[in-house]
CSV table of C-alpha atoms and ligand atoms in Angstrom, one decimal:
chain,number,residue,atom,x,y,z
A,1,MET,CA,-5.3,-9.5,-25.4
A,2,LEU,CA,-3.1,-6.5,-26.8
A,3,LEU,CA,-0.9,-4.8,-24.0
A,4,LYS,CA,-0.9,-1.4,-25.2
A,5,GLY,CA,1.4,1.5,-23.7
A,6,LYS,CA,-0.8,4.5,-24.2
A,7,PRO,CA,-3.9,3.5,-21.5
A,8,VAL,CA,-0.6,3.0,-18.9
A,9,ALA,CA,1.0,6.1,-19.9
A,10,ASP,CA,-2.3,7.8,-19.4
A,11,GLN,CA,-2.7,6.6,-15.7
A,12,ILE,CA,0.6,7.5,-14.9
A,13,LYS,CA,0.1,10.7,-16.6
A,14,ASN,CA,-2.8,11.6,-14.2
A,15,GLU,CA,-0.8,10.7,-11.4
A,16,ILE,CA,1.9,12.9,-12.3
A,17,ARG,CA,-0.5,15.8,-13.0
A,18,GLY,CA,-2.3,15.5,-9.6
A,19,ALA,CA,1.4,15.9,-7.8
A,20,VAL,CA,2.3,18.7,-10.0
A,21,GLU,CA,-1.3,20.3,-9.3
A,22,ALA,CA,-0.6,19.8,-5.4
A,23,CYS,CA,3.0,21.7,-5.7
A,24,SER,CA,1.4,24.6,-7.6
A,25,GLN,CA,-1.6,24.7,-5.1
A,26,SER,CA,0.7,24.9,-1.9
A,27,GLY,CA,3.2,27.1,-3.4
A,28,ARG,CA,5.9,25.0,-3.5
A,29,THR,CA,8.4,25.1,-6.3
A,30,LEU,CA,7.2,22.9,-9.4
A,31,PRO,CA,9.1,19.9,-10.5
A,32,LYS,CA,12.2,20.1,-12.9
A,33,LEU,CA,14.0,18.1,-15.1
A,34,ALA,CA,17.5,18.9,-16.4
A,35,ILE,CA,18.5,17.1,-19.5
A,36,LEU,CA,22.2,16.8,-20.7
A,37,ARG,CA,22.7,15.4,-24.1
A,38,ALA,CA,26.1,15.4,-26.0
A,39,GLY,CA,25.9,15.8,-29.5
A,40,SER,CA,22.7,15.5,-31.9
A,41,ARG,CA,21.8,11.8,-32.8
A,42,PRO,CA,18.2,11.9,-34.1
A,43,ASP,CA,17.0,9.2,-31.9
A,44,ASP,CA,18.3,11.3,-28.7
A,45,ILE,CA,16.4,14.4,-30.4
A,46,ALA,CA,13.3,12.4,-31.2
A,47,TYR,CA,13.1,11.2,-27.4
A,48,GLU,CA,13.9,14.7,-26.0
A,49,ASN,CA,11.2,15.9,-28.1
A,50,ARG,CA,8.6,13.4,-26.8
A,51,VAL,CA,10.1,14.4,-23.3
A,52,LEU,CA,9.7,17.9,-23.7
A,53,LYS,CA,6.1,17.7,-25.0
A,54,ASN,CA,5.0,15.7,-22.0
A,55,CYS,CA,6.8,18.1,-19.4
A,56,ASP,CA,5.0,20.8,-21.1
A,57,ASP,CA,1.4,19.1,-20.9
A,58,LEU,CA,2.2,18.3,-17.2
A,59,GLY,CA,3.7,21.7,-16.3
A,60,ILE,CA,6.9,19.9,-15.1
A,61,LEU,CA,9.8,22.7,-15.9
A,62,VAL,CA,12.9,21.6,-17.8
A,63,GLU,CA,16.2,22.7,-18.3
A,64,THR,CA,18.0,21.3,-21.5
A,65,VAL,CA,22.0,21.4,-21.6
A,66,VAL,CA,23.5,20.3,-24.9
A,67,VAL,CA,27.8,19.7,-25.2
A,68,ASP,CA,29.3,19.2,-28.2
A,69,ASP,CA,29.9,15.3,-28.9
A,70,ASN,CA,33.7,16.1,-28.7
A,71,VAL,CA,33.3,17.3,-25.1
A,72,ASN,CA,36.0,16.5,-22.5
A,73,MET,CA,35.7,14.5,-19.2
A,74,VAL,CA,36.3,17.7,-17.2
A,75,ASP,CA,33.9,19.9,-19.1
A,76,PHE,CA,31.1,17.1,-19.1
A,77,VAL,CA,31.4,16.3,-15.4
A,78,SER,CA,31.2,20.2,-14.5
A,79,ALA,CA,28.1,20.1,-16.5
A,80,VAL,CA,27.0,17.5,-14.4
A,81,ASN,CA,28.1,19.2,-11.2
A,82,ARG,CA,26.4,22.6,-12.2
A,83,LEU,CA,23.3,20.5,-12.3
A,84,ASN,CA,23.9,18.5,-9.0
A,85,GLU,CA,24.2,21.9,-7.2
A,86,ASP,CA,21.1,23.5,-8.9
A,87,GLN,CA,18.4,23.6,-5.8
A,88,GLU,CA,15.8,23.9,-8.6
A,89,ILE,CA,16.6,21.1,-10.5
A,90,HIS,CA,15.1,17.9,-9.1
A,91,GLY,CA,15.9,15.2,-11.8
A,92,ILE,CA,18.8,14.9,-14.3
A,93,LEU,CA,18.5,12.8,-17.3
A,94,ILE,CA,21.7,12.0,-19.0
A,95,PHE,CA,21.3,10.8,-22.8
A,96,ARG,CA,23.2,7.4,-23.2
A,97,PRO,CA,25.3,5.9,-25.0
A,98,LEU,CA,27.8,8.7,-24.0
A,99,PRO,CA,30.6,9.6,-26.7
A,100,LYS,CA,33.2,7.5,-26.3
A,101,GLN,CA,35.8,9.7,-24.9
A,102,LEU,CA,33.9,9.9,-21.9
A,103,ASP,CA,34.3,7.5,-19.0
A,104,MET,CA,30.8,6.3,-18.1
A,105,ASP,CA,31.9,4.7,-14.9
A,106,THR,CA,32.9,8.3,-13.4
A,107,ILE,CA,30.2,9.9,-14.8
A,108,SER,CA,27.7,7.5,-13.2
A,109,ARG,CA,29.4,8.6,-9.8
A,110,THR,CA,29.5,11.7,-10.4
A,111,ILE,CA,25.4,12.3,-10.6
A,112,LYS,CA,24.1,12.9,-7.4
A,113,PRO,CA,21.7,9.6,-6.7
A,114,GLU,CA,19.1,11.4,-5.4
A,115,LYS,CA,18.7,13.2,-9.1
A,116,ASP,CA,19.6,10.0,-11.0
A,117,ILE,CA,16.0,9.5,-12.5
A,118,ASP,CA,17.3,6.5,-15.0
A,119,CYS,CA,19.6,4.6,-12.4
A,120,MET,CA,22.9,5.5,-13.6
A,121,SER,CA,24.5,5.6,-10.2
A,122,PRO,CA,25.5,2.6,-8.5
A,123,VAL,CA,23.6,3.8,-5.1
A,124,ASN,CA,20.3,3.5,-6.9
A,125,ALA,CA,21.4,0.1,-8.7
A,126,GLU,CA,22.3,-1.3,-5.3
A,127,LYS,CA,19.2,-0.2,-3.9
A,128,ILE,CA,17.0,-1.8,-6.5
A,129,PHE,CA,19.1,-5.2,-5.8
A,130,MET,CA,18.4,-4.4,-2.0
A,131,GLY,CA,14.7,-4.1,-2.6
A,132,ASP,CA,14.8,-0.8,-1.1
A,133,LYS,CA,11.8,1.2,-2.6
A,134,SER,CA,13.8,4.8,-2.0
A,135,GLY,CA,15.9,3.7,-5.1
A,136,ILE,CA,15.3,4.9,-8.4
A,137,ALA,CA,14.8,2.0,-10.9
A,138,PRO,CA,16.0,2.3,-14.8
A,139,CYS,CA,12.8,3.1,-16.5
A,140,THR,CA,12.0,0.6,-19.0
A,141,PRO,CA,12.3,-2.1,-16.1
A,142,GLU,CA,9.6,-0.5,-14.3
A,143,ALA,CA,7.6,0.3,-17.5
A,144,VAL,CA,7.4,-3.4,-17.7
A,145,ILE,CA,6.4,-4.4,-14.3
A,146,GLU,CA,3.7,-1.1,-14.7
A,147,ILE,CA,2.4,-2.4,-18.1
A,148,LEU,CA,1.7,-6.2,-16.3
A,149,LYS,CA,0.4,-4.8,-13.2
A,150,PHE,CA,-2.0,-2.5,-15.1
A,151,TYR,CA,-3.4,-5.3,-17.1
A,152,GLY,CA,-4.0,-6.8,-14.2
A,153,TYR,CA,-1.3,-9.9,-14.1
A,154,GLU,CA,-0.4,-11.3,-10.8
A,155,LEU,CA,3.1,-11.7,-10.8
A,156,GLU,CA,3.5,-13.7,-7.3
A,157,GLY,CA,4.5,-17.3,-8.0
A,158,LYS,CA,4.6,-16.7,-11.8
A,159,ASN,CA,7.7,-18.2,-13.7
A,160,VAL,CA,9.0,-15.3,-15.8
A,161,ALA,CA,12.0,-15.5,-18.6
A,162,VAL,CA,13.6,-12.6,-19.4
A,163,VAL,CA,16.0,-12.7,-22.8
A,164,ASN,CA,18.6,-10.0,-21.9
A,165,ARG,CA,21.1,-9.6,-19.0
A,166,SER,CA,22.1,-5.8,-19.5
A,167,MET,CA,22.4,-3.4,-16.8
A,168,VAL,CA,19.9,-0.9,-18.1
A,169,LEU,CA,17.2,-3.9,-18.6
A,170,GLY,CA,17.6,-7.5,-17.9
A,171,LYS,CA,19.6,-7.7,-14.6
A,172,PRO,CA,17.4,-4.8,-12.8
A,173,LEU,CA,13.9,-6.2,-14.2
A,174,ALA,CA,15.1,-9.6,-12.8
A,175,MET,CA,15.3,-7.7,-9.3
A,176,LEU,CA,12.1,-6.1,-9.9
A,177,PHE,CA,10.3,-9.5,-10.4
A,178,LEU,CA,11.9,-10.7,-7.4
A,179,ASN,CA,10.5,-8.1,-5.4
A,180,GLU,CA,7.2,-9.1,-6.8
A,181,ASN,CA,7.9,-12.9,-5.9
A,182,SER,CA,8.1,-14.3,-9.3
A,183,THR,CA,10.5,-16.8,-9.9
A,184,VAL,CA,13.2,-15.3,-12.9
A,185,THR,CA,15.1,-16.9,-15.5
A,186,LEU,CA,17.7,-14.6,-17.2
A,187,CYS,CA,18.2,-15.6,-20.6
A,188,HIS,CA,21.3,-14.5,-23.2
A,189,SER,CA,23.2,-15.2,-26.1
A,190,LYS,CA,24.5,-18.5,-24.5
A,191,THR,CA,21.4,-19.8,-23.0
A,192,LYS,CA,20.9,-23.5,-24.2
A,193,ASN,CA,17.4,-24.7,-25.6
A,194,LEU,CA,16.2,-20.9,-25.2
A,195,PRO,CA,12.9,-21.8,-27.2
A,196,GLU,CA,12.1,-24.7,-24.4
A,197,VAL,CA,13.0,-22.2,-21.5
A,198,THR,CA,10.7,-19.2,-22.9
A,199,ALA,CA,7.7,-21.4,-23.9
A,200,LYS,CA,7.5,-23.0,-20.4
A,201,ALA,CA,7.4,-19.3,-18.7
A,202,ASP,CA,4.0,-17.6,-17.7
A,203,ILE,CA,5.5,-14.3,-19.0
A,204,VAL,CA,8.4,-13.8,-21.7
A,205,VAL,CA,10.3,-10.5,-21.8
A,206,THR,CA,12.0,-10.0,-25.0
A,207,GLY,CA,15.0,-7.7,-24.8
A,208,ALA,CA,17.4,-9.0,-27.5
A,209,GLY,CA,17.5,-6.4,-29.9
A,210,LYS,CA,16.8,-8.3,-32.9
A,211,ALA,CA,14.0,-7.7,-35.3
A,212,ARG,CA,11.4,-10.1,-35.3
A,213,PHE,CA,13.5,-12.9,-34.2
A,214,PHE,CA,11.1,-14.6,-31.5
A,215,GLY,CA,8.9,-16.8,-33.7
A,216,LYS,CA,5.9,-19.4,-32.6
A,217,GLU,CA,8.6,-21.8,-31.3
A,218,TYR,CA,9.5,-19.7,-28.3
A,219,PHE,CA,5.7,-19.2,-26.6
A,220,SER,CA,3.0,-21.5,-25.8
A,221,PRO,CA,-0.6,-20.4,-26.4
A,222,GLU,CA,-1.0,-19.0,-22.6
A,223,SER,CA,2.4,-17.1,-23.0
A,224,VAL,CA,2.1,-13.1,-22.0
A,225,ILE,CA,4.9,-11.3,-23.7
A,226,VAL,CA,6.3,-7.9,-22.9
A,227,ASP,CA,8.6,-6.9,-26.0
A,228,VAL,CA,11.0,-4.6,-25.2
A,229,GLY,CA,12.7,-4.5,-28.3
A,230,ILE,CA,13.0,-1.5,-30.5
A,231,ASN,CA,14.4,-2.4,-34.1
A,232,THR,CA,14.2,-1.3,-37.5
A,233,ASP,CA,13.3,-3.8,-40.1
A,234,GLU,CA,14.8,-4.4,-43.8
A,235,THR,CA,11.9,-1.7,-45.1
A,236,GLY,CA,13.1,0.6,-42.2
A,237,ASN,CA,9.8,0.4,-40.2
A,238,LEU,CA,10.0,0.2,-36.5
A,239,CYS,CA,9.5,-3.2,-34.9
A,240,GLY,CA,10.1,-5.5,-32.0
A,241,ASP,CA,11.9,-8.4,-31.1
A,242,VAL,CA,8.9,-10.7,-31.6
A,243,SER,CA,7.3,-11.8,-34.8
A,244,PHE,CA,4.2,-9.9,-34.0
A,245,ASP,CA,1.7,-10.5,-36.8
A,246,GLU,CA,2.5,-14.3,-36.7
A,247,LEU,CA,1.9,-14.5,-33.0
A,248,SER,CA,-0.6,-11.8,-31.8
A,249,GLU,CA,-3.4,-14.3,-32.2
A,250,SER,CA,-2.0,-17.2,-31.0
A,251,VAL,CA,-0.8,-16.1,-27.6
A,252,GLY,CA,-2.2,-15.1,-24.3
A,253,ALA,CA,-1.1,-11.5,-24.7
A,254,ILE,CA,1.6,-9.2,-26.2
A,255,SER,CA,2.9,-5.7,-26.2
A,256,PRO,CA,3.0,-4.1,-29.8
A,257,VAL,CA,5.9,-2.0,-31.0
A,258,PRO,CA,5.7,0.9,-31.5
A,259,GLY,CA,3.0,1.7,-29.0
A,260,GLY,CA,4.0,-0.8,-26.0
A,261,VAL,CA,7.0,0.0,-23.5
A,262,GLY,CA,8.6,2.8,-25.1
A,263,THR,CA,5.3,4.8,-24.8
A,264,VAL,CA,4.9,4.0,-20.9
A,265,THR,CA,9.1,4.0,-20.4
A,266,SER,CA,9.0,7.9,-21.5
A,267,MET,CA,6.3,8.6,-18.8
A,268,ILE,CA,7.8,6.5,-16.1
A,269,LEU,CA,10.9,9.1,-16.5
A,270,LEU,CA,8.7,11.7,-15.5
A,271,LYS,CA,7.3,10.3,-12.6
A,272,HIS,CA,10.6,9.8,-11.3
A,273,VAL,CA,11.2,13.3,-11.3
A,274,ILE,CA,8.0,13.5,-9.1
A,275,LYS,CA,9.6,10.7,-6.7
A,276,ALA,CA,13.1,12.4,-6.5
A,277,MET,CA,11.3,15.6,-6.1
A,278,GLU,CA,9.3,14.3,-2.9
A,279,GLN,CA,12.2,12.5,-1.7
A,280,GLN,CA,14.3,15.8,-1.6
A,281,THR,CA,11.7,17.7,0.2
A,282,GLU,CA,11.4,15.0,2.8
A,283,SER,CA,15.0,14.9,3.4
A,284,LYS,CA,15.0,18.9,3.6
B,1,LIG,P1,22.1,-4.9,-25.4
B,1,LIG,O1,23.1,-4.5,-24.3
B,1,LIG,O2,22.8,-5.4,-26.5
B,1,LIG,O3,21.7,-6.5,-24.8
B,1,LIG,C1,21.0,-7.6,-25.5
B,1,LIG,C2,20.8,-8.4,-24.8
B,1,LIG,O4,20.2,-9.6,-25.7
B,1,LIG,C3,22.1,-9.3,-24.0
B,1,LIG,O5,22.0,-9.7,-22.8
B,1,LIG,C4,22.3,-10.3,-25.2
B,1,LIG,O6,23.0,-11.4,-24.5
B,1,LIG,C5,20.9,-10.9,-25.7
B,1,LIG,N1,20.7,-11.7,-26.9
B,1,LIG,C6,21.2,-10.9,-28.2
B,1,LIG,N2,20.9,-11.9,-29.0
B,1,LIG,C7,20.4,-12.8,-28.6
B,1,LIG,C8,19.8,-14.3,-29.0
B,1,LIG,N3,19.9,-14.9,-30.1
B,1,LIG,N4,19.5,-15.1,-27.9
B,1,LIG,C9,19.9,-14.7,-26.8
B,1,LIG,N5,19.9,-13.7,-26.1
B,1,LIG,C10,20.2,-12.8,-26.7
B,1,LIG,O7,21.0,-4.0,-25.4
B,1,LIG,P2,19.9,-3.3,-24.7
B,1,LIG,O8,20.6,-1.8,-24.3
B,1,LIG,O9,19.7,-4.4,-23.3
B,1,LIG,O10,18.7,-3.3,-25.4
B,1,LIG,C11,17.9,-4.4,-25.9
B,1,LIG,C12,16.5,-3.8,-26.7
B,1,LIG,O11,16.0,-3.1,-25.8
B,1,LIG,C13,17.2,-3.3,-27.8
B,1,LIG,O12,16.3,-3.6,-29.0
B,1,LIG,C14,16.9,-1.8,-27.4
B,1,LIG,O13,16.6,-0.6,-28.5
B,1,LIG,C15,15.4,-1.8,-26.6
B,1,LIG,N6,15.3,-0.7,-25.5
B,1,LIG,C16,14.0,-0.4,-25.5
B,1,LIG,C17,13.7,0.4,-24.4
B,1,LIG,C18,12.4,1.0,-24.0
B,1,LIG,O14,12.0,1.7,-23.8
B,1,LIG,N7,11.5,0.1,-25.0
B,1,LIG,C19,14.7,1.3,-23.6
B,1,LIG,C20,15.8,0.4,-23.8
B,1,LIG,C21,16.2,-0.3,-24.8
B,1,LIG,P3,24.9,-11.4,-24.0
B,1,LIG,O15,24.5,-10.8,-23.1
B,1,LIG,O16,25.1,-12.9,-24.2
B,1,LIG,O17,25.0,-10.7,-25.5
């Protein structure tokens, strides 16, 4: 089975549309996202354009703040603080990676946790690790769980192998799977006998960031594979971590790249703007 992202994203989009309509019918302020971007990297611009288009479709307001990629800490922190204090802004997205002169740790502690829609703040990370549902998870791990649930996979009791231990993917994803009562193995570049570990798992999430790295030997005919990798191959085409053409007919299920996790991730971001807005309204 092909685990396409679009039907999952469409379902989330409908839920968001309902929430935005409820706001405008009851005369409440509309949800508003702020995007803070340093510099103009092409991949940031491409992602931003997708977010802007989705916001436009859904009636979510957006403010984009662009600063020079040579911006200093004082100016960047003051830009974050201005967005923190703006009562009309519910969610803030700061593009990462940040330019190297900026201190990620300070900035992640500056963004208000209740407006932090992509889990930069240690407060949100802690909530995810504590299983506190008021926490806002990083978008990509949540997209993985949403895809599996949408396609009807029971997660409780399943053996899951996640090949990635970063703070944006593997570690929070392990916590989300644990919250679903899965049994999780976190794998990384020093894992011994990786093919043996992944082939035994019911569900495998690949996020090594290596084009078509995972071939047949890593899976069983029943494997359910969610490929998070976004890579460009030697001909400049976008591809995942899994050798899709070799495997798509011989495993239980697989998500494509492009058209899989990335499609859902950008919609989860907007779902988080709504969650942030609802939590801010409740706490007033
Ligand atoms: P990262 O920080 O470089 O993490 C890569 C992880 O893969 C590390 O844990 C690394 O192990 C592990 N790894 C690398 N080579 C390996 C190997 N040969 N065997 C086993 N493990 C290996 O990257 P990231 O930021 O987490 O992103 C990972 C991928 O996901 C990238 O392709 C990125 O583009 C993609 N991504 C996609 C989305 C989306 O929405 N679809 C969002 C974010 C990222 P060590 O820890 O030992 O180094």
